[in-house]
Amino acid sequence: MSLRPATGTLRPDEFDASIFEQAASPGEEDRPDEDDDLEIDEPAPQREGLPPGFRMRHDAHYVEELVSRSQAGRVLETEATLPAPAAKAYAEVGENLDAIGACLLLFRDTARPARERIALDLIEAEVSRAAWLVQALFVLDEDPPVANGSVALDALVQRLARALTPGRYHAGATLEIEVSGPGLQARGDEPLLTVAVAGIVMALQATAERVETAVVRIRVREEAGDRVRVEATQEALRMPASWRARFLDPQWTDRPGGRRIAVALAAAHRIAELHRGTLTMERAEHGGCRLVLSLPRV
């Protein structure tokens, strides 16, 4: 059963890519003269204030150089051959988000005041959330190709926790990780599985965002039948029965976290299907809830 959002309910077109297109398009003065046949190989001049090896945005390979130094750009990698206009639009937005995340590396300085470091952490967390949301919208709009690789789940959840932890300053829920069997691997596509796990974790963070002592526990463990499961559990908030009944319903857009969480969970469900897995909800202790992503094990 597919949980794709109904047309007009979850609108990927709410993202206005025009602001990115305007910034990415060269001006008239930057365009080469079509009549000029001369080619001159000269090293790009170093701009004052940038570290060695960095160039200005209009220099060749500027974005590629920044993204290559960033760890935020791995989620949105797509095949250069997805001809659909929607896929190209998502890829372009993703590239801009990658560049923003990479640019944050320029501001990393342990000597900065604590307030500035917190602000930079929050920006980086929001860039990661936006990148995952773009990929979630792409999954719901298209059926992306799924790589058949080995995904180390303990490393995946560790990276995810580092990306989401700064959001605690305004989300309220601390993340805790438990891996019952180190080295557990799922068979599938690592960027897509990252989006799926991010979706279930953010959904539970959203439910407990007003509870200062809330904890979302992420657990990776073996499952019968050559499968592995990733669990996200919150027990700080007793979830009403009406919430539990609708939690995986993509039409429930006035939920905690709003439309973006509805999109994230719908995409997580679809990614589970693409991996011949399942996404289910269980009741946790103290009236909380647990989201379970069950996947084929390597």
PDB file of C-alpha atoms in Angstrom:
ATOM      1  CA  MET A   1       0.000   0.000   0.000  1.00  0.00           C
ATOM      2  CA  SER A   2       1.492   3.295  -1.041  1.00  0.00           C
ATOM      3  CA  LEU A   3       1.221   6.348   1.171  1.00  0.00           C
ATOM      4  CA  ARG A   4       1.771   8.866  -1.563  1.00  0.00           C
ATOM      5  CA  PRO A   5       0.198  12.216  -0.746  1.00  0.00           C
ATOM      6  CA  ALA A   6      -2.942  13.180  -2.631  1.00  0.00           C
ATOM      7  CA  THR A   7      -2.521  15.747  -5.359  1.00  0.00           C
ATOM      8  CA  GLY A   8      -2.790  19.243  -3.986  1.00  0.00           C
ATOM      9  CA  THR A   9      -2.267  18.177  -0.374  1.00  0.00           C
ATOM     10  CA  LEU A  10       1.493  17.904  -0.045  1.00  0.00           C
ATOM     11  CA  ARG A  11       2.806  20.367  -2.552  1.00  0.00           C
ATOM     12  CA  PRO A  12       6.385  20.002  -3.662  1.00  0.00           C
ATOM     13  CA  ASP A  13       5.868  23.182  -5.688  1.00  0.00           C
ATOM     14  CA  GLU A  14       5.881  25.170  -2.474  1.00  0.00           C
ATOM     15  CA  PHE A  15       9.647  25.349  -2.973  1.00  0.00           C
ATOM     16  CA  ASP A  16      10.416  28.374  -5.132  1.00  0.00           C
ATOM     17  CA  ALA A  17      13.598  27.501  -6.995  1.00  0.00           C
ATOM     18  CA  SER A  18      13.670  30.850  -8.803  1.00  0.00           C
ATOM     19  CA  ILE A  19      15.791  32.419  -6.088  1.00  0.00           C
ATOM     20  CA  PHE A  20      18.409  29.752  -6.645  1.00  0.00           C
ATOM     21  CA  GLU A  21      18.207  30.039 -10.428  1.00  0.00           C
ATOM     22  CA  GLN A  22      18.751  33.774 -10.270  1.00  0.00           C
ATOM     23  CA  ALA A  23      21.828  33.342  -8.137  1.00  0.00           C
ATOM     24  CA  ALA A  24      23.200  30.538 -10.294  1.00  0.00           C
ATOM     25  CA  SER A  25      22.703  32.243 -13.690  1.00  0.00           C
ATOM     26  CA  PRO A  26      25.686  34.200 -14.990  1.00  0.00           C
ATOM     27  CA  GLY A  27      25.164  37.845 -15.824  1.00  0.00           C
ATOM     28  CA  GLU A  28      25.459  39.182 -19.311  1.00  0.00           C
ATOM     29  CA  GLU A  29      28.916  40.458 -18.594  1.00  0.00           C
ATOM     30  CA  ASP A  30      30.065  36.979 -17.489  1.00  0.00           C
ATOM     31  CA  ARG A  31      28.996  35.194 -20.680  1.00  0.00           C
ATOM     32  CA  PRO A  32      31.756  34.397 -23.147  1.00  0.00           C
ATOM     33  CA  ASP A  33      31.815  36.167 -26.497  1.00  0.00           C
ATOM     34  CA  GLU A  34      30.601  33.696 -29.088  1.00  0.00           C
ATOM     35  CA  ASP A  35      33.026  35.215 -31.634  1.00  0.00           C
ATOM     36  CA  ASP A  36      36.056  34.805 -29.424  1.00  0.00           C
ATOM     37  CA  ASP A  37      38.038  31.700 -30.443  1.00  0.00           C
ATOM     38  CA  LEU A  38      40.977  32.306 -28.171  1.00  0.00           C
ATOM     39  CA  GLU A  39      41.517  30.055 -25.186  1.00  0.00           C
ATOM     40  CA  ILE A  40      43.900  31.171 -22.492  1.00  0.00           C
ATOM     41  CA  ASP A  41      44.776  28.849 -19.625  1.00  0.00           C
ATOM     42  CA  GLU A  42      45.473  30.973 -16.605  1.00  0.00           C
ATOM     43  CA  PRO A  43      45.141  30.016 -12.948  1.00  0.00           C
ATOM     44  CA  ALA A  44      42.127  31.546 -11.255  1.00  0.00           C
ATOM     45  CA  PRO A  45      43.204  34.454  -9.050  1.00  0.00           C
ATOM     46  CA  GLN A  46      43.002  33.927  -5.301  1.00  0.00           C
ATOM     47  CA  ARG A  47      40.319  36.100  -3.737  1.00  0.00           C
ATOM     48  CA  GLU A  48      41.265  37.919  -0.601  1.00  0.00           C
ATOM     49  CA  GLY A  49      39.761  36.476   2.568  1.00  0.00           C
ATOM     50  CA  LEU A  50      39.209  32.938   1.237  1.00  0.00           C
ATOM     51  CA  PRO A  51      41.328  29.963   2.300  1.00  0.00           C
ATOM     52  CA  PRO A  52      43.756  28.542  -0.309  1.00  0.00           C
ATOM     53  CA  GLY A  53      41.947  26.492  -2.923  1.00  0.00           C
ATOM     54  CA  PHE A  54      38.580  28.264  -2.584  1.00  0.00           C
ATOM     55  CA  ARG A  55      37.235  30.441  -5.378  1.00  0.00           C
ATOM     56  CA  MET A  56      34.433  32.891  -5.893  1.00  0.00           C
ATOM     57  CA  ARG A  57      31.006  31.579  -6.911  1.00  0.00           C
ATOM     58  CA  HIS A  58      31.330  32.470 -10.578  1.00  0.00           C
ATOM     59  CA  ASP A  59      34.701  30.716 -10.895  1.00  0.00           C
ATOM     60  CA  ALA A  60      34.773  27.269 -12.451  1.00  0.00           C
ATOM     61  CA  HIS A  61      34.000  24.357 -10.130  1.00  0.00           C
ATOM     62  CA  TYR A  62      33.306  26.633  -7.148  1.00  0.00           C
ATOM     63  CA  VAL A  63      30.312  24.631  -5.940  1.00  0.00           C
ATOM     64  CA  GLU A  64      31.998  21.302  -6.664  1.00  0.00           C
ATOM     65  CA  GLU A  65      35.029  22.285  -4.582  1.00  0.00           C
ATOM     66  CA  LEU A  66      32.907  23.353  -1.637  1.00  0.00           C
ATOM     67  CA  VAL A  67      30.598  20.349  -1.768  1.00  0.00           C
ATOM     68  CA  SER A  68      33.567  17.989  -1.982  1.00  0.00           C
ATOM     69  CA  ARG A  69      34.631  19.294   1.439  1.00  0.00           C
ATOM     70  CA  SER A  70      31.151  19.021   2.941  1.00  0.00           C
ATOM     71  CA  GLN A  71      29.537  16.006   4.560  1.00  0.00           C
ATOM     72  CA  ALA A  72      26.062  17.447   4.003  1.00  0.00           C
ATOM     73  CA  GLY A  73      25.936  16.718   0.285  1.00  0.00           C
ATOM     74  CA  ARG A  74      25.798  12.937   0.361  1.00  0.00           C
ATOM     75  CA  VAL A  75      22.033  12.583   0.804  1.00  0.00           C
ATOM     76  CA  LEU A  76      20.962  14.381  -2.342  1.00  0.00           C
ATOM     77  CA  GLU A  77      23.135  12.576  -4.883  1.00  0.00           C
ATOM     78  CA  THR A  78      21.006  11.653  -7.904  1.00  0.00           C
ATOM     79  CA  GLU A  79      21.745  10.013 -11.215  1.00  0.00           C
ATOM     80  CA  ALA A  80      22.730  12.498 -13.891  1.00  0.00           C
ATOM     81  CA  THR A  81      20.511  10.544 -16.316  1.00  0.00           C
ATOM     82  CA  LEU A  82      16.795  11.295 -14.232  1.00  0.00           C
ATOM     83  CA  PRO A  83      15.254  13.255 -17.331  1.00  0.00           C
ATOM     84  CA  ALA A  84      12.052  14.325 -15.522  1.00  0.00           C
ATOM     85  CA  PRO A  85      11.814  18.114 -14.969  1.00  0.00           C
ATOM     86  CA  ALA A  86      10.852  17.536 -11.334  1.00  0.00           C
ATOM     87  CA  ALA A  87      13.963  15.457 -10.746  1.00  0.00           C
ATOM     88  CA  LYS A  88      16.143  18.180 -12.242  1.00  0.00           C
ATOM     89  CA  ALA A  89      14.477  20.816 -10.088  1.00  0.00           C
ATOM     90  CA  TYR A  90      15.023  18.787  -6.920  1.00  0.00           C
ATOM     91  CA  ALA A  91      18.647  18.194  -7.898  1.00  0.00           C
ATOM     92  CA  GLU A  92      19.223  21.911  -8.459  1.00  0.00           C
ATOM     93  CA  VAL A  93      17.724  22.831  -5.093  1.00  0.00           C
ATOM     94  CA  GLY A  94      19.779  20.070  -3.521  1.00  0.00           C
ATOM     95  CA  GLU A  95      22.975  21.430  -5.041  1.00  0.00           C
ATOM     96  CA  ASN A  96      22.256  24.847  -3.575  1.00  0.00           C
ATOM     97  CA  LEU A  97      21.617  23.349  -0.151  1.00  0.00           C
ATOM     98  CA  ASP A  98      24.863  21.415  -0.444  1.00  0.00           C
ATOM     99  CA  ALA A  99      26.711  24.626  -1.261  1.00  0.00           C
ATOM    100  CA  ILE A 100      25.174  26.385   1.755  1.00  0.00           C
ATOM    101  CA  GLY A 101      26.209  23.532   4.010  1.00  0.00           C
ATOM    102  CA  ALA A 102      29.702  23.553   2.568  1.00  0.00           C
ATOM    103  CA  CYS A 103      30.028  27.308   3.022  1.00  0.00           C
ATOM    104  CA  LEU A 104      29.377  26.855   6.741  1.00  0.00           C
ATOM    105  CA  LEU A 105      32.787  25.199   6.919  1.00  0.00           C
ATOM    106  CA  LEU A 106      34.320  28.606   6.261  1.00  0.00           C
ATOM    107  CA  PHE A 107      32.875  29.875   9.532  1.00  0.00           C
ATOM    108  CA  ARG A 108      34.081  27.021  11.735  1.00  0.00           C
ATOM    109  CA  ASP A 109      36.269  28.546  14.411  1.00  0.00           C
ATOM    110  CA  THR A 110      36.519  27.302  17.987  1.00  0.00           C
ATOM    111  CA  ALA A 111      37.444  30.799  19.101  1.00  0.00           C
ATOM    112  CA  ARG A 112      34.026  32.140  18.138  1.00  0.00           C
ATOM    113  CA  PRO A 113      31.652  33.145  20.950  1.00  0.00           C
ATOM    114  CA  ALA A 114      29.298  30.400  22.107  1.00  0.00           C
ATOM    115  CA  ARG A 115      26.274  32.268  20.729  1.00  0.00           C
ATOM    116  CA  GLU A 116      27.757  32.280  17.225  1.00  0.00           C
ATOM    117  CA  ARG A 117      28.719  28.597  17.391  1.00  0.00           C
ATOM    118  CA  ILE A 118      25.180  27.673  18.449  1.00  0.00           C
ATOM    119  CA  ALA A 119      23.751  29.748  15.603  1.00  0.00           C
ATOM    120  CA  LEU A 120      26.021  28.025  13.080  1.00  0.00           C
ATOM    121  CA  ASP A 121      25.046  24.601  14.445  1.00  0.00           C
ATOM    122  CA  LEU A 122      21.368  25.464  14.086  1.00  0.00           C
ATOM    123  CA  ILE A 123      21.867  26.657  10.510  1.00  0.00           C
ATOM    124  CA  GLU A 124      23.693  23.448   9.648  1.00  0.00           C
ATOM    125  CA  ALA A 125      20.919  21.355  11.211  1.00  0.00           C
ATOM    126  CA  GLU A 126      18.250  23.231   9.264  1.00  0.00           C
ATOM    127  CA  VAL A 127      20.212  22.770   6.021  1.00  0.00           C
ATOM    128  CA  SER A 128      20.274  19.020   6.684  1.00  0.00           C
ATOM    129  CA  ARG A 129      16.531  18.978   7.421  1.00  0.00           C
ATOM    130  CA  ALA A 130      15.799  20.938   4.241  1.00  0.00           C
ATOM    131  CA  ALA A 131      17.991  18.589   2.194  1.00  0.00           C
ATOM    132  CA  TRP A 132      16.171  15.540   3.552  1.00  0.00           C
ATOM    133  CA  LEU A 133      12.814  17.175   2.862  1.00  0.00           C
ATOM    134  CA  VAL A 134      13.763  17.894  -0.760  1.00  0.00           C
ATOM    135  CA  GLN A 135      14.789  14.273  -1.209  1.00  0.00           C
ATOM    136  CA  ALA A 136      11.557  13.129   0.467  1.00  0.00           C
ATOM    137  CA  LEU A 137       9.518  15.191  -1.992  1.00  0.00           C
ATOM    138  CA  PHE A 138      11.514  13.689  -4.851  1.00  0.00           C
ATOM    139  CA  VAL A 139      10.795  10.159  -3.594  1.00  0.00           C
ATOM    140  CA  LEU A 140       7.065  10.906  -3.469  1.00  0.00           C
ATOM    141  CA  ASP A 141       7.056  12.544  -6.894  1.00  0.00           C
ATOM    142  CA  GLU A 142       9.207   9.985  -8.694  1.00  0.00           C
ATOM    143  CA  ASP A 143      10.265   6.384  -8.164  1.00  0.00           C
ATOM    144  CA  PRO A 144      14.014   6.853  -7.760  1.00  0.00           C
ATOM    145  CA  PRO A 145      16.509   4.145  -8.635  1.00  0.00           C
ATOM    146  CA  VAL A 146      17.514   2.171  -5.554  1.00  0.00           C
ATOM    147  CA  ALA A 147      21.109   1.078  -5.115  1.00  0.00           C
ATOM    148  CA  ASN A 148      21.600  -2.465  -3.888  1.00  0.00           C
ATOM    149  CA  GLY A 149      24.511  -1.915  -1.548  1.00  0.00           C
ATOM    150  CA  SER A 150      25.499  -2.703   2.009  1.00  0.00           C
ATOM    151  CA  VAL A 151      24.552   0.049   4.467  1.00  0.00           C
ATOM    152  CA  ALA A 152      26.222   0.141   7.885  1.00  0.00           C
ATOM    153  CA  LEU A 153      23.309   1.173  10.081  1.00  0.00           C
ATOM    154  CA  ASP A 154      25.322   2.067  13.171  1.00  0.00           C
ATOM    155  CA  ALA A 155      27.382   4.591  11.185  1.00  0.00           C
ATOM    156  CA  LEU A 156      24.225   5.906   9.514  1.00  0.00           C
ATOM    157  CA  VAL A 157      22.426   6.646  12.775  1.00  0.00           C
ATOM    158  CA  GLN A 158      25.558   8.184  14.298  1.00  0.00           C
ATOM    159  CA  ARG A 159      25.836  10.648  11.405  1.00  0.00           C
ATOM    160  CA  LEU A 160      22.129  11.359  11.639  1.00  0.00           C
ATOM    161  CA  ALA A 161      22.314  12.068  15.357  1.00  0.00           C
ATOM    162  CA  ARG A 162      25.195  14.500  14.863  1.00  0.00           C
ATOM    163  CA  ALA A 163      23.194  16.352  12.226  1.00  0.00           C
ATOM    164  CA  LEU A 164      20.022  16.555  14.328  1.00  0.00           C
ATOM    165  CA  THR A 165      21.489  17.199  17.762  1.00  0.00           C
ATOM    166  CA  PRO A 166      21.886  20.999  17.296  1.00  0.00           C
ATOM    167  CA  GLY A 167      18.156  21.170  16.642  1.00  0.00           C
ATOM    168  CA  ARG A 168      17.663  20.313  20.300  1.00  0.00           C
ATOM    169  CA  TYR A 169      18.158  23.996  21.137  1.00  0.00           C
ATOM    170  CA  HIS A 170      14.645  24.570  19.810  1.00  0.00           C
ATOM    171  CA  ALA A 171      13.239  21.033  19.405  1.00  0.00           C
ATOM    172  CA  GLY A 172      13.725  19.962  23.007  1.00  0.00           C
ATOM    173  CA  ALA A 173      14.286  16.204  22.452  1.00  0.00           C
ATOM    174  CA  THR A 174      17.688  14.678  23.132  1.00  0.00           C
ATOM    175  CA  LEU A 175      18.815  11.826  20.885  1.00  0.00           C
ATOM    176  CA  GLU A 176      20.219   8.598  22.324  1.00  0.00           C
ATOM    177  CA  ILE A 177      21.584   5.739  20.236  1.00  0.00           C
ATOM    178  CA  GLU A 178      21.750   2.026  21.054  1.00  0.00           C
ATOM    179  CA  VAL A 179      23.182  -0.533  18.668  1.00  0.00           C
ATOM    180  CA  SER A 180      22.582  -4.048  19.965  1.00  0.00           C
ATOM    181  CA  GLY A 181      24.776  -5.643  17.299  1.00  0.00           C
ATOM    182  CA  PRO A 182      27.626  -3.470  15.999  1.00  0.00           C
ATOM    183  CA  GLY A 183      28.258  -4.060  12.325  1.00  0.00           C
ATOM    184  CA  LEU A 184      24.621  -4.686  11.429  1.00  0.00           C
ATOM    185  CA  GLN A 185      24.043  -3.887   7.790  1.00  0.00           C
ATOM    186  CA  ALA A 186      20.943  -3.435   5.672  1.00  0.00           C
ATOM    187  CA  ARG A 187      20.745  -4.090   1.970  1.00  0.00           C
ATOM    188  CA  GLY A 188      19.788  -0.980   0.049  1.00  0.00           C
ATOM    189  CA  ASP A 189      20.454   2.615  -0.839  1.00  0.00           C
ATOM    190  CA  GLU A 190      22.284   4.612   1.859  1.00  0.00           C
ATOM    191  CA  PRO A 191      21.076   8.129   0.886  1.00  0.00           C
ATOM    192  CA  LEU A 192      17.463   6.950   0.713  1.00  0.00           C
ATOM    193  CA  LEU A 193      17.676   5.043   3.986  1.00  0.00           C
ATOM    194  CA  THR A 194      19.169   8.138   5.617  1.00  0.00           C
ATOM    195  CA  VAL A 195      16.088  10.093   4.542  1.00  0.00           C
ATOM    196  CA  ALA A 196      13.793   7.360   5.896  1.00  0.00           C
ATOM    197  CA  VAL A 197      15.470   7.184   9.305  1.00  0.00           C
ATOM    198  CA  ALA A 198      15.638  10.973   9.490  1.00  0.00           C
ATOM    199  CA  GLY A 199      11.902  11.087   8.816  1.00  0.00           C
ATOM    200  CA  ILE A 200      10.927   8.811  11.692  1.00  0.00           C
ATOM    201  CA  VAL A 201      13.307  10.525  14.126  1.00  0.00           C
ATOM    202  CA  MET A 202      12.126  14.030  13.233  1.00  0.00           C
ATOM    203  CA  ALA A 203       8.504  12.905  13.556  1.00  0.00           C
ATOM    204  CA  LEU A 204       9.060  11.822  17.154  1.00  0.00           C
ATOM    205  CA  GLN A 205      11.115  14.908  17.934  1.00  0.00           C
ATOM    206  CA  ALA A 206       8.191  17.003  16.754  1.00  0.00           C
ATOM    207  CA  THR A 207       5.729  15.240  19.061  1.00  0.00           C
ATOM    208  CA  ALA A 208       7.861  16.005  22.103  1.00  0.00           C
ATOM    209  CA  GLU A 209       9.278  19.387  21.158  1.00  0.00           C
ATOM    210  CA  ARG A 210       7.655  21.129  24.152  1.00  0.00           C
ATOM    211  CA  VAL A 211       8.910  18.574  26.685  1.00  0.00           C
ATOM    212  CA  GLU A 212      12.318  19.723  27.892  1.00  0.00           C
ATOM    213  CA  THR A 213      13.311  16.329  29.318  1.00  0.00           C
ATOM    214  CA  ALA A 214      12.197  14.375  26.254  1.00  0.00           C
ATOM    215  CA  VAL A 215      14.482  11.718  24.782  1.00  0.00           C
ATOM    216  CA  VAL A 216      14.180  10.028  21.400  1.00  0.00           C
ATOM    217  CA  ARG A 217      16.017   6.702  21.433  1.00  0.00           C
ATOM    218  CA  ILE A 218      17.310   5.250  18.187  1.00  0.00           C
ATOM    219  CA  ARG A 219      17.976   1.529  18.340  1.00  0.00           C
ATOM    220  CA  VAL A 220      19.426  -0.806  15.714  1.00  0.00           C
ATOM    221  CA  ARG A 221      18.959  -4.531  16.265  1.00  0.00           C
ATOM    222  CA  GLU A 222      18.552  -7.863  14.561  1.00  0.00           C
ATOM    223  CA  GLU A 223      15.165  -9.204  13.565  1.00  0.00           C
ATOM    224  CA  ALA A 224      14.009 -12.702  12.694  1.00  0.00           C
ATOM    225  CA  GLY A 225      14.074 -13.803   9.091  1.00  0.00           C
ATOM    226  CA  ASP A 226      17.363 -12.221   7.993  1.00  0.00           C
ATOM    227  CA  ARG A 227      16.121  -8.738   8.664  1.00  0.00           C
ATOM    228  CA  VAL A 228      17.300  -5.763  10.666  1.00  0.00           C
ATOM    229  CA  ARG A 229      15.246  -3.021  12.243  1.00  0.00           C
ATOM    230  CA  VAL A 230      15.793   0.603  13.136  1.00  0.00           C
ATOM    231  CA  GLU A 231      13.559   1.804  15.962  1.00  0.00           C
ATOM    232  CA  ALA A 232      12.855   5.356  17.092  1.00  0.00           C
ATOM    233  CA  THR A 233      11.072   5.598  20.440  1.00  0.00           C
ATOM    234  CA  GLN A 234       9.802   8.405  22.632  1.00  0.00           C
ATOM    235  CA  GLU A 235       8.257   7.781  26.032  1.00  0.00           C
ATOM    236  CA  ALA A 236       8.182  11.296  27.476  1.00  0.00           C
ATOM    237  CA  LEU A 237       4.768  12.152  26.094  1.00  0.00           C
ATOM    238  CA  ARG A 238       1.628  10.052  26.407  1.00  0.00           C
ATOM    239  CA  MET A 239       0.281   9.994  22.868  1.00  0.00           C
ATOM    240  CA  PRO A 240      -3.502  10.366  22.483  1.00  0.00           C
ATOM    241  CA  ALA A 241      -5.272   7.482  20.786  1.00  0.00           C
ATOM    242  CA  SER A 242      -6.371   9.844  18.003  1.00  0.00           C
ATOM    243  CA  TRP A 243      -2.709  10.632  17.261  1.00  0.00           C
ATOM    244  CA  ARG A 244      -1.703   6.958  17.199  1.00  0.00           C
ATOM    245  CA  ALA A 245      -4.534   6.148  14.801  1.00  0.00           C
ATOM    246  CA  ARG A 246      -3.450   8.805  12.306  1.00  0.00           C
ATOM    247  CA  PHE A 247       0.289   9.024  12.812  1.00  0.00           C
ATOM    248  CA  LEU A 248       1.264   7.351   9.519  1.00  0.00           C
ATOM    249  CA  ASP A 249      -1.551   9.013   7.571  1.00  0.00           C
ATOM    250  CA  PRO A 250      -0.032  11.490   5.063  1.00  0.00           C
ATOM    251  CA  GLN A 251      -3.287  13.441   5.011  1.00  0.00           C
ATOM    252  CA  TRP A 252      -2.830  14.446   8.654  1.00  0.00           C
ATOM    253  CA  THR A 253      -1.023  17.701   7.981  1.00  0.00           C
ATOM    254  CA  ASP A 254      -1.970  19.591  11.159  1.00  0.00           C
ATOM    255  CA  ARG A 255       0.029  17.112  13.218  1.00  0.00           C
ATOM    256  CA  PRO A 256       2.968  18.155  15.429  1.00  0.00           C
ATOM    257  CA  GLY A 257       5.584  19.352  12.971  1.00  0.00           C
ATOM    258  CA  GLY A 258       2.974  20.084  10.324  1.00  0.00           C
ATOM    259  CA  ARG A 259       3.200  19.332   6.643  1.00  0.00           C
ATOM    260  CA  ARG A 260       6.943  18.683   6.566  1.00  0.00           C
ATOM    261  CA  ILE A 261       6.560  15.765   8.999  1.00  0.00           C
ATOM    262  CA  ALA A 262       3.668  14.361   6.959  1.00  0.00           C
ATOM    263  CA  VAL A 263       5.951  14.463   3.902  1.00  0.00           C
ATOM    264  CA  ALA A 264       8.872  12.938   5.820  1.00  0.00           C
ATOM    265  CA  LEU A 265       6.824   9.993   7.089  1.00  0.00           C
ATOM    266  CA  ALA A 266       5.151   9.372   3.738  1.00  0.00           C
ATOM    267  CA  ALA A 267       8.590   9.278   2.119  1.00  0.00           C
ATOM    268  CA  ALA A 268       9.913   6.946   4.845  1.00  0.00           C
ATOM    269  CA  HIS A 269       7.022   4.568   4.144  1.00  0.00           C
ATOM    270  CA  ARG A 270       7.680   4.678   0.405  1.00  0.00           C
ATOM    271  CA  ILE A 271      11.425   4.126   0.881  1.00  0.00           C
ATOM    272  CA  ALA A 272      10.643   1.094   3.043  1.00  0.00           C
ATOM    273  CA  GLU A 273       8.465  -0.281   0.239  1.00  0.00           C
ATOM    274  CA  LEU A 274      11.210   0.316  -2.336  1.00  0.00           C
ATOM    275  CA  HIS A 275      13.541  -1.756  -0.142  1.00  0.00           C
ATOM    276  CA  ARG A 276      10.981  -4.547   0.371  1.00  0.00           C
ATOM    277  CA  GLY A 277      10.692  -3.435   3.955  1.00  0.00           C
ATOM    278  CA  THR A 278       8.010  -2.021   6.213  1.00  0.00           C
ATOM    279  CA  LEU A 279       7.356   1.013   8.375  1.00  0.00           C
ATOM    280  CA  THR A 280       5.085   0.348  11.335  1.00  0.00           C
ATOM    281  CA  MET A 281       4.086   2.004  14.570  1.00  0.00           C
ATOM    282  CA  GLU A 282       4.058   0.317  17.958  1.00  0.00           C
ATOM    283  CA  ARG A 283       2.902   1.461  21.339  1.00  0.00           C
ATOM    284  CA  ALA A 284       5.799   2.115  23.700  1.00  0.00           C
ATOM    285  CA  GLU A 285       5.978   2.122  27.462  1.00  0.00           C
ATOM    286  CA  HIS A 286       4.267   4.923  29.400  1.00  0.00           C
ATOM    287  CA  GLY A 287       1.913   5.638  26.500  1.00  0.00           C
ATOM    288  CA  GLY A 288       4.612   6.772  24.116  1.00  0.00           C
ATOM    289  CA  CYS A 289       5.194   5.401  20.644  1.00  0.00           C
ATOM    290  CA  ARG A 290       7.791   3.589  18.599  1.00  0.00           C
ATOM    291  CA  LEU A 291       8.319   3.790  14.827  1.00  0.00           C
ATOM    292  CA  VAL A 292       9.976   0.709  13.339  1.00  0.00           C
ATOM    293  CA  LEU A 293      11.735   0.498   9.991  1.00  0.00           C
ATOM    294  CA  SER A 294      12.252  -3.166   9.089  1.00  0.00           C
ATOM    295  CA  LEU A 295      14.708  -3.907   6.255  1.00  0.00           C
ATOM    296  CA  PRO A 296      16.431  -6.870   4.564  1.00  0.00           C
ATOM    297  CA  ARG A 297      19.739  -7.655   6.225  1.00  0.00           C
ATOM    298  CA  VAL A 298      23.011  -8.192   4.390  1.00  0.00           C
TER     299      VAL A 298
END
